[in-house]
PDB file of C-alpha atoms in Angstrom:
ATOM      1  CA  GLU A   1     -45.853 -70.728 -41.130  1.00 67.00           C
ATOM      2  CA  GLN A   2     -45.154 -73.472 -38.603  1.00 69.00           C
ATOM      3  CA  VAL A   3     -42.071 -71.636 -37.295  1.00 70.00           C
ATOM      4  CA  LYS A   4     -44.121 -68.467 -36.806  1.00 71.00           C
ATOM      5  CA  PHE A   5     -46.761 -70.425 -34.923  1.00 69.00           C
ATOM      6  CA  ASN A   6     -44.177 -72.110 -32.673  1.00 68.00           C
ATOM      7  CA  ILE A   7     -42.404 -68.833 -31.868  1.00 69.00           C
ATOM      8  CA  PHE A   8     -45.693 -67.174 -30.975  1.00 69.00           C
ATOM      9  CA  ARG A   9     -46.617 -70.118 -28.766  1.00 68.00           C
ATOM     10  CA  ARG A  10     -43.248 -70.268 -26.973  1.00 68.00           C
ATOM     11  CA  ILE A  11     -43.093 -66.594 -26.088  1.00 69.00           C
ATOM     12  CA  ASN A  12     -46.673 -66.723 -24.887  1.00 68.00           C
ATOM     13  CA  THR A  13     -45.742 -67.191 -21.224  1.00 60.00           C
ATOM     14  CA  GLY A  14     -47.146 -64.154 -19.395  1.00 64.00           C
ATOM     15  CA  GLY A  15     -50.448 -64.384 -17.595  1.00 65.00           C
ATOM     16  CA  MET A  16     -52.792 -67.089 -18.844  1.00 70.00           C
ATOM     17  CA  PRO A  17     -51.172 -68.864 -21.823  1.00 80.00           C
ATOM     18  CA  LEU A  18     -53.177 -68.799 -25.025  1.00 82.00           C
ATOM     19  CA  THR A  19     -54.623 -72.007 -26.391  1.00 88.00           C
ATOM     20  CA  ASN A  20     -53.399 -73.108 -29.817  1.00 89.00           C
ATOM     21  CA  GLN A  21     -56.650 -71.895 -31.377  1.00 93.00           C
ATOM     22  CA  GLU A  22     -56.270 -68.513 -29.690  1.00 89.00           C
ATOM     23  CA  VAL A  23     -52.785 -68.298 -31.214  1.00 87.00           C
ATOM     24  CA  ARG A  24     -54.223 -69.132 -34.635  1.00 92.00           C
ATOM     25  CA  HIS A  25     -56.918 -66.508 -34.107  1.00 91.00           C
ATOM     26  CA  ALA A  26     -54.246 -63.886 -33.395  1.00 86.00           C
ATOM     27  CA  LEU A  27     -52.037 -64.850 -36.342  1.00 87.00           C
ATOM     28  CA  HIS A  28     -54.702 -65.301 -39.028  1.00 92.00           C
ATOM     29  CA  GLN A  29     -57.091 -62.373 -38.656  1.00 92.00           C
ATOM     30  CA  GLY A  30     -59.544 -61.938 -41.515  1.00 95.00           C
ATOM     31  CA  ALA A  31     -62.124 -64.065 -43.280  1.00 98.00           C
ATOM     32  CA  ALA A  32     -60.989 -67.187 -41.391  1.00 97.00           C
ATOM     33  CA  THR A  33     -61.616 -65.762 -37.936  1.00 96.00           C
ATOM     34  CA  ARG A  34     -64.940 -64.246 -38.965  1.00 98.00           C
ATOM     35  CA  PHE A  35     -66.049 -67.503 -40.579  1.00 98.00           C
ATOM     36  CA  LEU A  36     -65.284 -69.571 -37.479  1.00 98.00           C
ATOM     37  CA  GLN A  37     -67.060 -67.047 -35.271  1.00 98.00           C
ATOM     38  CA  ARG A  38     -70.158 -67.254 -37.455  1.00 98.00           C
ATOM     39  CA  LEU A  39     -70.144 -71.053 -37.333  1.00 98.00           C
ATOM     40  CA  VAL A  40     -69.664 -71.338 -33.583  1.00 98.00           C
ATOM     41  CA  GLN A  41     -72.473 -68.843 -32.929  1.00 97.00           C
ATOM     42  CA  ASN A  42     -74.910 -70.773 -35.112  1.00 97.00           C
ATOM     43  CA  LYS A  43     -77.751 -72.239 -33.062  1.00 97.00           C
ATOM     44  CA  ILE A  44     -77.264 -75.597 -34.828  1.00 98.00           C
ATOM     45  CA  PHE A  45     -73.795 -75.901 -33.286  1.00 98.00           C
ATOM     46  CA  ALA A  46     -75.276 -75.267 -29.845  1.00 97.00           C
ATOM     47  CA  ALA A  47     -78.012 -77.847 -30.462  1.00 97.00           C
ATOM     48  CA  ALA A  48     -75.653 -80.538 -31.801  1.00 97.00           C
ATOM     49  CA  THR A  49     -73.280 -80.158 -28.845  1.00 97.00           C
ATOM     50  CA  ASP A  50     -76.122 -79.720 -26.340  1.00 96.00           C
ATOM     51  CA  LYS A  51     -74.496 -76.407 -25.348  1.00 96.00           C
ATOM     52  CA  SER A  52     -71.690 -78.369 -23.698  1.00 96.00           C
ATOM     53  CA  VAL A  53     -68.812 -76.654 -25.510  1.00 96.00           C
ATOM     54  CA  ASN A  54     -67.545 -73.461 -23.912  1.00 93.00           C
ATOM     55  CA  ASP A  55     -65.989 -71.332 -26.648  1.00 95.00           C
ATOM     56  CA  ALA A  56     -64.531 -68.784 -24.235  1.00 92.00           C
ATOM     57  CA  ARG A  57     -61.070 -70.230 -25.038  1.00 91.00           C
ATOM     58  CA  MET A  58     -62.112 -71.044 -28.630  1.00 95.00           C
ATOM     59  CA  GLU A  59     -62.657 -74.742 -28.011  1.00 97.00           C
ATOM     60  CA  GLY A  60     -65.687 -74.712 -30.302  1.00 98.00           C
ATOM     61  CA  ARG A  61     -63.821 -72.984 -33.115  1.00 98.00           C
ATOM     62  CA  GLU A  62     -61.068 -75.570 -32.915  1.00 98.00           C
ATOM     63  CA  LEU A  63     -63.616 -78.387 -33.206  1.00 98.00           C
ATOM     64  CA  LEU A  64     -65.110 -76.755 -36.288  1.00 98.00           C
ATOM     65  CA  LEU A  65     -61.687 -76.120 -37.801  1.00 98.00           C
ATOM     66  CA  ARG A  66     -60.930 -79.837 -37.638  1.00 98.00           C
ATOM     67  CA  VAL A  67     -63.967 -80.449 -39.847  1.00 98.00           C
ATOM     68  CA  ILE A  68     -62.824 -77.704 -42.215  1.00 98.00           C
ATOM     69  CA  VAL A  69     -59.421 -79.395 -42.471  1.00 98.00           C
ATOM     70  CA  HIS A  70     -61.154 -82.579 -43.608  1.00 97.00           C
ATOM     71  CA  PHE A  71     -63.068 -80.798 -46.352  1.00 98.00           C
ATOM     72  CA  LEU A  72     -60.324 -78.424 -47.506  1.00 98.00           C
ATOM     73  CA  LEU A  73     -57.046 -80.322 -47.248  1.00 97.00           C
ATOM     74  CA  PRO A  74     -56.518 -83.709 -48.929  1.00 96.00           C
ATOM     75  CA  LEU A  75     -55.176 -86.383 -46.573  1.00 95.00           C
ATOM     76  CA  ASN A  76     -51.563 -87.251 -47.340  1.00 92.00           C
ATOM     77  CA  ASP A  77     -51.533 -91.031 -47.102  1.00 90.00           C
ATOM     78  CA  LYS A  78     -47.778 -91.177 -47.790  1.00 92.00           C
ATOM     79  CA  ILE A  79     -46.966 -90.132 -44.226  1.00 94.00           C
ATOM     80  CA  SER A  80     -47.686 -92.242 -41.165  1.00 96.00           C
ATOM     81  CA  LYS A  81     -49.153 -89.551 -38.922  1.00 95.00           C
ATOM     82  CA  ILE A  82     -50.836 -86.196 -39.334  1.00 94.00           C
ATOM     83  CA  ASP A  83     -49.743 -83.044 -37.510  1.00 94.00           C
ATOM     84  CA  ILE A  84     -53.261 -81.756 -36.913  1.00 95.00           C
ATOM     85  CA  GLU A  85     -52.042 -78.476 -35.424  1.00 93.00           C
ATOM     86  CA  ASN A  86     -50.087 -77.695 -38.589  1.00 94.00           C
ATOM     87  CA  GLU A  87     -53.025 -78.757 -40.753  1.00 96.00           C
ATOM     88  CA  MET A  88     -55.285 -76.348 -38.875  1.00 97.00           C
ATOM     89  CA  ASN A  89     -52.722 -73.574 -39.360  1.00 94.00           C
ATOM     90  CA  LYS A  90     -52.805 -74.274 -43.109  1.00 96.00           C
ATOM     91  CA  ALA A  91     -56.594 -74.292 -43.134  1.00 98.00           C
ATOM     92  CA  MET A  92     -56.693 -70.804 -41.577  1.00 97.00           C
ATOM     93  CA  ARG A  93     -54.484 -69.488 -44.392  1.00 96.00           C
ATOM     94  CA  VAL A  94     -56.682 -71.147 -47.013  1.00 98.00           C
ATOM     95  CA  LEU A  95     -59.863 -69.766 -45.434  1.00 98.00           C
ATOM     96  CA  ASN A  96     -58.403 -66.269 -45.545  1.00 97.00           C
ATOM     97  CA  HIS A  97     -57.461 -66.771 -49.183  1.00 97.00           C
ATOM     98  CA  ILE A  98     -60.839 -68.021 -50.389  1.00 97.00           C
ATOM     99  CA  GLY A  99     -62.609 -65.472 -48.185  1.00 97.00           C
ATOM    100  CA  GLY A 100     -60.866 -62.530 -49.843  1.00 97.00           C
ATOM    101  CA  THR A 101     -58.339 -61.594 -47.153  1.00 96.00           C
ATOM    102  CA  PRO A 102     -55.151 -63.336 -48.369  1.00 95.00           C
ATOM    103  CA  GLU A 103     -52.191 -63.265 -46.016  1.00 92.00           C
ATOM    104  CA  LYS A 104     -48.821 -61.838 -46.980  1.00 89.00           C
ATOM    105  CA  SER A 105     -46.523 -64.831 -47.062  1.00 84.00           C
ATOM    106  CA  LYS A 106     -43.677 -66.116 -49.192  1.00 83.00           C
ATOM    107  CA  GLU A 107     -44.922 -69.650 -48.649  1.00 86.00           C
ATOM    108  CA  PRO A 108     -47.226 -71.024 -51.345  1.00 91.00           C
ATOM    109  CA  LEU A 109     -50.704 -71.999 -50.286  1.00 94.00           C
ATOM    110  CA  PRO A 110     -51.161 -75.719 -49.674  1.00 95.00           C
ATOM    111  CA  VAL A 111     -53.113 -77.732 -52.212  1.00 96.00           C
ATOM    112  CA  TYR A 112     -56.774 -77.465 -51.227  1.00 97.00           C
ATOM    113  CA  ASN A 113     -60.190 -78.554 -52.439  1.00 97.00           C
ATOM    114  CA  PRO A 114     -62.033 -75.691 -54.177  1.00 95.00           C
ATOM    115  CA  TYR A 115     -64.843 -74.924 -51.744  1.00 97.00           C
ATOM    116  CA  THR A 116     -66.427 -71.534 -51.199  1.00 97.00           C
ATOM    117  CA  LEU A 117     -67.086 -70.402 -47.646  1.00 98.00           C
ATOM    118  CA  ASP A 118     -70.837 -70.675 -48.282  1.00 98.00           C
ATOM    119  CA  ALA A 119     -70.449 -74.269 -49.481  1.00 98.00           C
ATOM    120  CA  LEU A 120     -68.326 -75.187 -46.457  1.00 98.00           C
ATOM    121  CA  GLU A 121     -70.821 -73.609 -44.099  1.00 98.00           C
ATOM    122  CA  ALA A 122     -73.722 -75.484 -45.690  1.00 98.00           C
ATOM    123  CA  LEU A 123     -71.933 -78.848 -45.379  1.00 98.00           C
ATOM    124  CA  ILE A 124     -70.914 -78.273 -41.761  1.00 98.00           C
ATOM    125  CA  ILE A 125     -74.299 -76.990 -40.588  1.00 98.00           C
ATOM    126  CA  GLN A 126     -76.004 -79.866 -42.389  1.00 98.00           C
ATOM    127  CA  GLY A 127     -73.684 -82.374 -40.714  1.00 98.00           C
ATOM    128  CA  LEU A 128     -74.290 -80.858 -37.277  1.00 98.00           C
ATOM    129  CA  SER A 129     -78.040 -80.788 -37.743  1.00 98.00           C
ATOM    130  CA  ARG A 130     -78.116 -84.414 -38.833  1.00 98.00           C
ATOM    131  CA  ALA A 131     -75.894 -85.499 -35.946  1.00 98.00           C
ATOM    132  CA  ALA A 132     -78.319 -83.839 -33.515  1.00 97.00           C
ATOM    133  CA  THR A 133     -81.210 -85.706 -35.174  1.00 96.00           C
ATOM    134  CA  LEU A 134     -79.392 -89.034 -35.147  1.00 96.00           C
ATOM    135  CA  PHE A 135     -77.711 -89.036 -31.742  1.00 96.00           C
ATOM    136  CA  ARG A 136     -79.653 -86.367 -29.824  1.00 95.00           C
ATOM    137  CA  ASP A 137     -77.754 -85.340 -26.676  1.00 94.00           C
ATOM    138  CA  TYR A 138     -75.222 -88.174 -27.088  1.00 96.00           C
ATOM    139  CA  ALA A 139     -73.810 -86.752 -30.325  1.00 97.00           C
ATOM    140  CA  PHE A 140     -70.016 -86.997 -30.685  1.00 98.00           C
ATOM    141  CA  ARG A 141     -69.561 -88.832 -27.381  1.00 97.00           C
ATOM    142  CA  LYS A 142     -68.012 -92.224 -26.711  1.00 96.00           C
ATOM    143  CA  ALA A 143     -70.850 -93.155 -24.326  1.00 95.00           C
ATOM    144  CA  VAL A 144     -74.165 -94.575 -25.506  1.00 94.00           C
ATOM    145  CA  PRO A 145     -77.580 -94.444 -23.780  1.00 93.00           C
ATOM    146  CA  PRO A 146     -78.411 -95.093 -21.006  1.00 93.00           C
ATOM    147  CA  ASN A 147     -74.827 -94.714 -19.794  1.00 95.00           C
ATOM    148  CA  LYS A 148     -73.591 -91.455 -18.336  1.00 96.00           C
ATOM    149  CA  ARG A 149     -72.547 -89.040 -21.053  1.00 95.00           C
ATOM    150  CA  THR A 150     -68.856 -88.485 -21.666  1.00 96.00           C
ATOM    151  CA  PRO A 151     -67.281 -85.266 -23.007  1.00 96.00           C
ATOM    152  CA  ILE A 152     -67.397 -84.574 -26.731  1.00 97.00           C
ATOM    153  CA  ASN A 153     -64.671 -86.472 -28.564  1.00 98.00           C
ATOM    154  CA  LYS A 154     -62.812 -84.392 -31.161  1.00 97.00           C
ATOM    155  CA  ALA A 155     -62.291 -87.237 -33.623  1.00 97.00           C
ATOM    156  CA  LEU A 156     -65.950 -88.297 -33.451  1.00 98.00           C
ATOM    157  CA  PHE A 157     -67.057 -84.689 -33.908  1.00 98.00           C
ATOM    158  CA  GLU A 158     -64.908 -84.295 -37.005  1.00 98.00           C
ATOM    159  CA  THR A 159     -65.792 -87.650 -38.555  1.00 98.00           C
ATOM    160  CA  TRP A 160     -69.554 -87.660 -37.999  1.00 98.00           C
ATOM    161  CA  THR A 161     -70.037 -83.999 -38.919  1.00 98.00           C
ATOM    162  CA  SER A 162     -68.081 -84.516 -42.138  1.00 98.00           C
ATOM    163  CA  CYS A 163     -69.684 -87.810 -43.159  1.00 98.00           C
ATOM    164  CA  LEU A 164     -73.251 -86.769 -42.344  1.00 98.00           C
ATOM    165  CA  GLY A 165     -72.786 -83.423 -44.070  1.00 98.00           C
ATOM    166  CA  GLU A 166     -71.749 -85.133 -47.300  1.00 97.00           C
ATOM    167  CA  ILE A 167     -74.852 -87.337 -47.641  1.00 97.00           C
ATOM    168  CA  PRO A 168     -77.185 -86.235 -50.463  1.00 97.00           C
ATOM    169  CA  GLU A 169     -80.637 -85.229 -49.236  1.00 97.00           C
ATOM    170  CA  GLU A 170     -82.434 -88.134 -50.899  1.00 96.00           C
ATOM    171  CA  ASN A 171     -80.086 -90.620 -49.204  1.00 97.00           C
ATOM    172  CA  TRP A 172     -80.551 -88.925 -45.861  1.00 97.00           C
ATOM    173  CA  GLU A 173     -84.313 -89.280 -46.179  1.00 96.00           C
ATOM    174  CA  ARG A 174     -83.851 -93.005 -46.862  1.00 95.00           C
ATOM    175  CA  LEU A 175     -81.661 -93.355 -43.776  1.00 95.00           C
ATOM    176  CA  MET A 176     -84.235 -91.553 -41.656  1.00 95.00           C
ATOM    177  CA  GLY A 177     -86.816 -94.075 -42.799  1.00 94.00           C
ATOM    178  CA  ASN A 178     -84.821 -96.640 -40.836  1.00 91.00           C
ATOM    179  CA  ILE A 179     -83.372 -94.390 -38.139  1.00 94.00           C
ATOM    180  CA  ALA A 180     -83.530 -96.950 -35.319  1.00 94.00           C
ATOM    181  CA  ARG A 181     -81.275 -99.429 -37.102  1.00 95.00           C
ATOM    182  CA  PHE A 182     -79.003 -96.679 -38.387  1.00 96.00           C
ATOM    183  CA  ARG A 183     -78.612 -95.266 -34.866  1.00 95.00           C
ATOM    184  CA  ASN A 184     -77.950 -98.689 -33.351  1.00 95.00           C
ATOM    185  CA  ASP A 185     -75.320 -99.501 -35.976  1.00 96.00           C
ATOM    186  CA  ALA A 186     -73.636 -96.156 -35.370  1.00 96.00           C
ATOM    187  CA  TRP A 187     -73.573 -96.662 -31.614  1.00 95.00           C
ATOM    188  CA  GLY A 188     -72.329-100.191 -32.221  1.00 95.00           C
ATOM    189  CA  LEU A 189     -69.060 -98.731 -33.473  1.00 96.00           C
ATOM    190  CA  LEU A 190     -68.392 -97.567 -29.925  1.00 95.00           C
ATOM    191  CA  GLN A 191     -68.332-101.200 -28.796  1.00 94.00           C
ATOM    192  CA  ASP A 192     -65.555-101.987 -31.291  1.00 96.00           C
ATOM    193  CA  PRO A 193     -62.112-101.692 -29.626  1.00 95.00           C
ATOM    194  CA  VAL A 194     -60.405-101.158 -32.977  1.00 96.00           C
ATOM    195  CA  PHE A 195     -62.658 -98.214 -33.831  1.00 97.00           C
ATOM    196  CA  LEU A 196     -62.287 -96.793 -30.322  1.00 96.00           C
ATOM    197  CA  ASP A 197     -58.531 -96.875 -30.817  1.00 96.00           C
ATOM    198  CA  THR A 198     -58.919 -94.663 -33.896  1.00 97.00           C
ATOM    199  CA  VAL A 199     -60.710 -91.958 -31.904  1.00 97.00           C
ATOM    200  CA  GLY A 200     -58.369 -92.201 -28.929  1.00 94.00           C
ATOM    201  CA  ASN A 201     -54.650 -91.748 -28.465  1.00 89.00           C
ATOM    202  CA  ARG A 202     -53.857 -93.153 -31.923  1.00 91.00           C
ATOM    203  CA  GLY A 203     -56.312 -90.863 -33.686  1.00 93.00           C
ATOM    204  CA  TYR A 204     -53.526 -88.796 -35.278  1.00 94.00           C
ATOM    205  CA  LEU A 205     -52.208 -91.764 -37.298  1.00 96.00           C
ATOM    206  CA  THR A 206     -53.083 -91.726 -40.983  1.00 97.00           C
ATOM    207  CA  CYS A 207     -54.287 -95.330 -40.805  1.00 96.00           C
ATOM    208  CA  SER A 208     -56.574 -94.419 -37.879  1.00 97.00           C
ATOM    209  CA  ILE A 209     -58.115 -91.519 -39.791  1.00 97.00           C
ATOM    210  CA  GLN A 210     -58.712 -93.733 -42.809  1.00 97.00           C
ATOM    211  CA  HIS A 211     -60.209 -96.509 -40.676  1.00 97.00           C
ATOM    212  CA  ARG A 212     -62.672 -94.333 -38.754  1.00 97.00           C
ATOM    213  CA  TYR A 213     -63.952 -92.618 -41.900  1.00 98.00           C
ATOM    214  CA  ALA A 214     -64.262 -95.962 -43.696  1.00 98.00           C
ATOM    215  CA  SER A 215     -66.151 -97.419 -40.720  1.00 98.00           C
ATOM    216  CA  VAL A 216     -68.668 -94.574 -40.568  1.00 98.00           C
ATOM    217  CA  ARG A 217     -69.205 -94.549 -44.330  1.00 97.00           C
ATOM    218  CA  ALA A 218     -69.696 -98.326 -44.339  1.00 97.00           C
ATOM    219  CA  ILE A 219     -72.538 -97.987 -41.809  1.00 96.00           C
ATOM    220  CA  ILE A 220     -74.137 -95.296 -43.945  1.00 97.00           C
ATOM    221  CA  ASP A 221     -73.822 -97.409 -47.101  1.00 96.00           C
ATOM    222  CA  ASN A 222     -75.113-100.566 -45.406  1.00 95.00           C
ATOM    223  CA  ASN A 223     -78.210 -98.785 -44.151  1.00 95.00           C
ATOM    224  CA  LEU A 224     -78.888 -97.354 -47.598  1.00 93.00           C
ATOM    225  CA  LYS A 225     -78.940-100.897 -48.966  1.00 86.00           C
ATOM    226  CA  GLY A 226     -81.262-102.253 -46.289  1.00 64.00           C
TER     227      GLY A 226
END
C-alpha cells in the first residue's frame, strides 16, 4: 500500500502536483471518499473551523481523516514516531472495508477498532460542535483571545475533536455548567511550552501524541471534579 502511494506521488509531476490527500482520494475510491465528502460538507465542520478551511485541495478532508485515524487505528507505542501519512492511507482502506466497498489487495487490513461509519460520524460531529461551543472562532488555533488568530493547527484539531467527541453527554453538561473555567484551563495549555512542542514540529513523535492527549483529558477530568 505504501509503495503504491509513493509511486503515485512520484510520477505526479505534470501540471499542478496533487496533495497527499488528493492522491489518497484517487487511490481509495468508494465508501471512504464519500464519507469524507459528507463530513467536510457538514455545516458543523464549517462552523467549528469558522469557514477558514478551503477544501478545494482536500485540506478539510485530511484534517478529518486525522481524527478518523485516532478513532480507528490503535496507537503503536512500541515505535518512537508515527508515519501519519501511512496511517491515513491505512484508514482509507479500513473505511472502504467497513463501508462495504473493500479494496482488492493482497495485504491484510490493519488491526482497527470496530466502529461503524455512522458511529464515527456521530463522534466527529459531536466533537466539532463542542469545540465550536467551547472555543468559538478560536477553535483549534494556537492563539488565544484577544490575540490575532493563527491558522488551524492539525494536531489541535485532531486532539480536541477526538477528546470532546468522546465525552458522555451527562459529563459534557457538567462541564458546560463551568464553561468559563474549563475554557480558561484549555487555553492555558497554549501557554505551556511542553504542550506547544507536542503540537508543533515534534507532533509526530509517539510520546508527543500521548502527552497532548493526556493533557487534554486531564483538563476535562479536573473540571468534572470541580
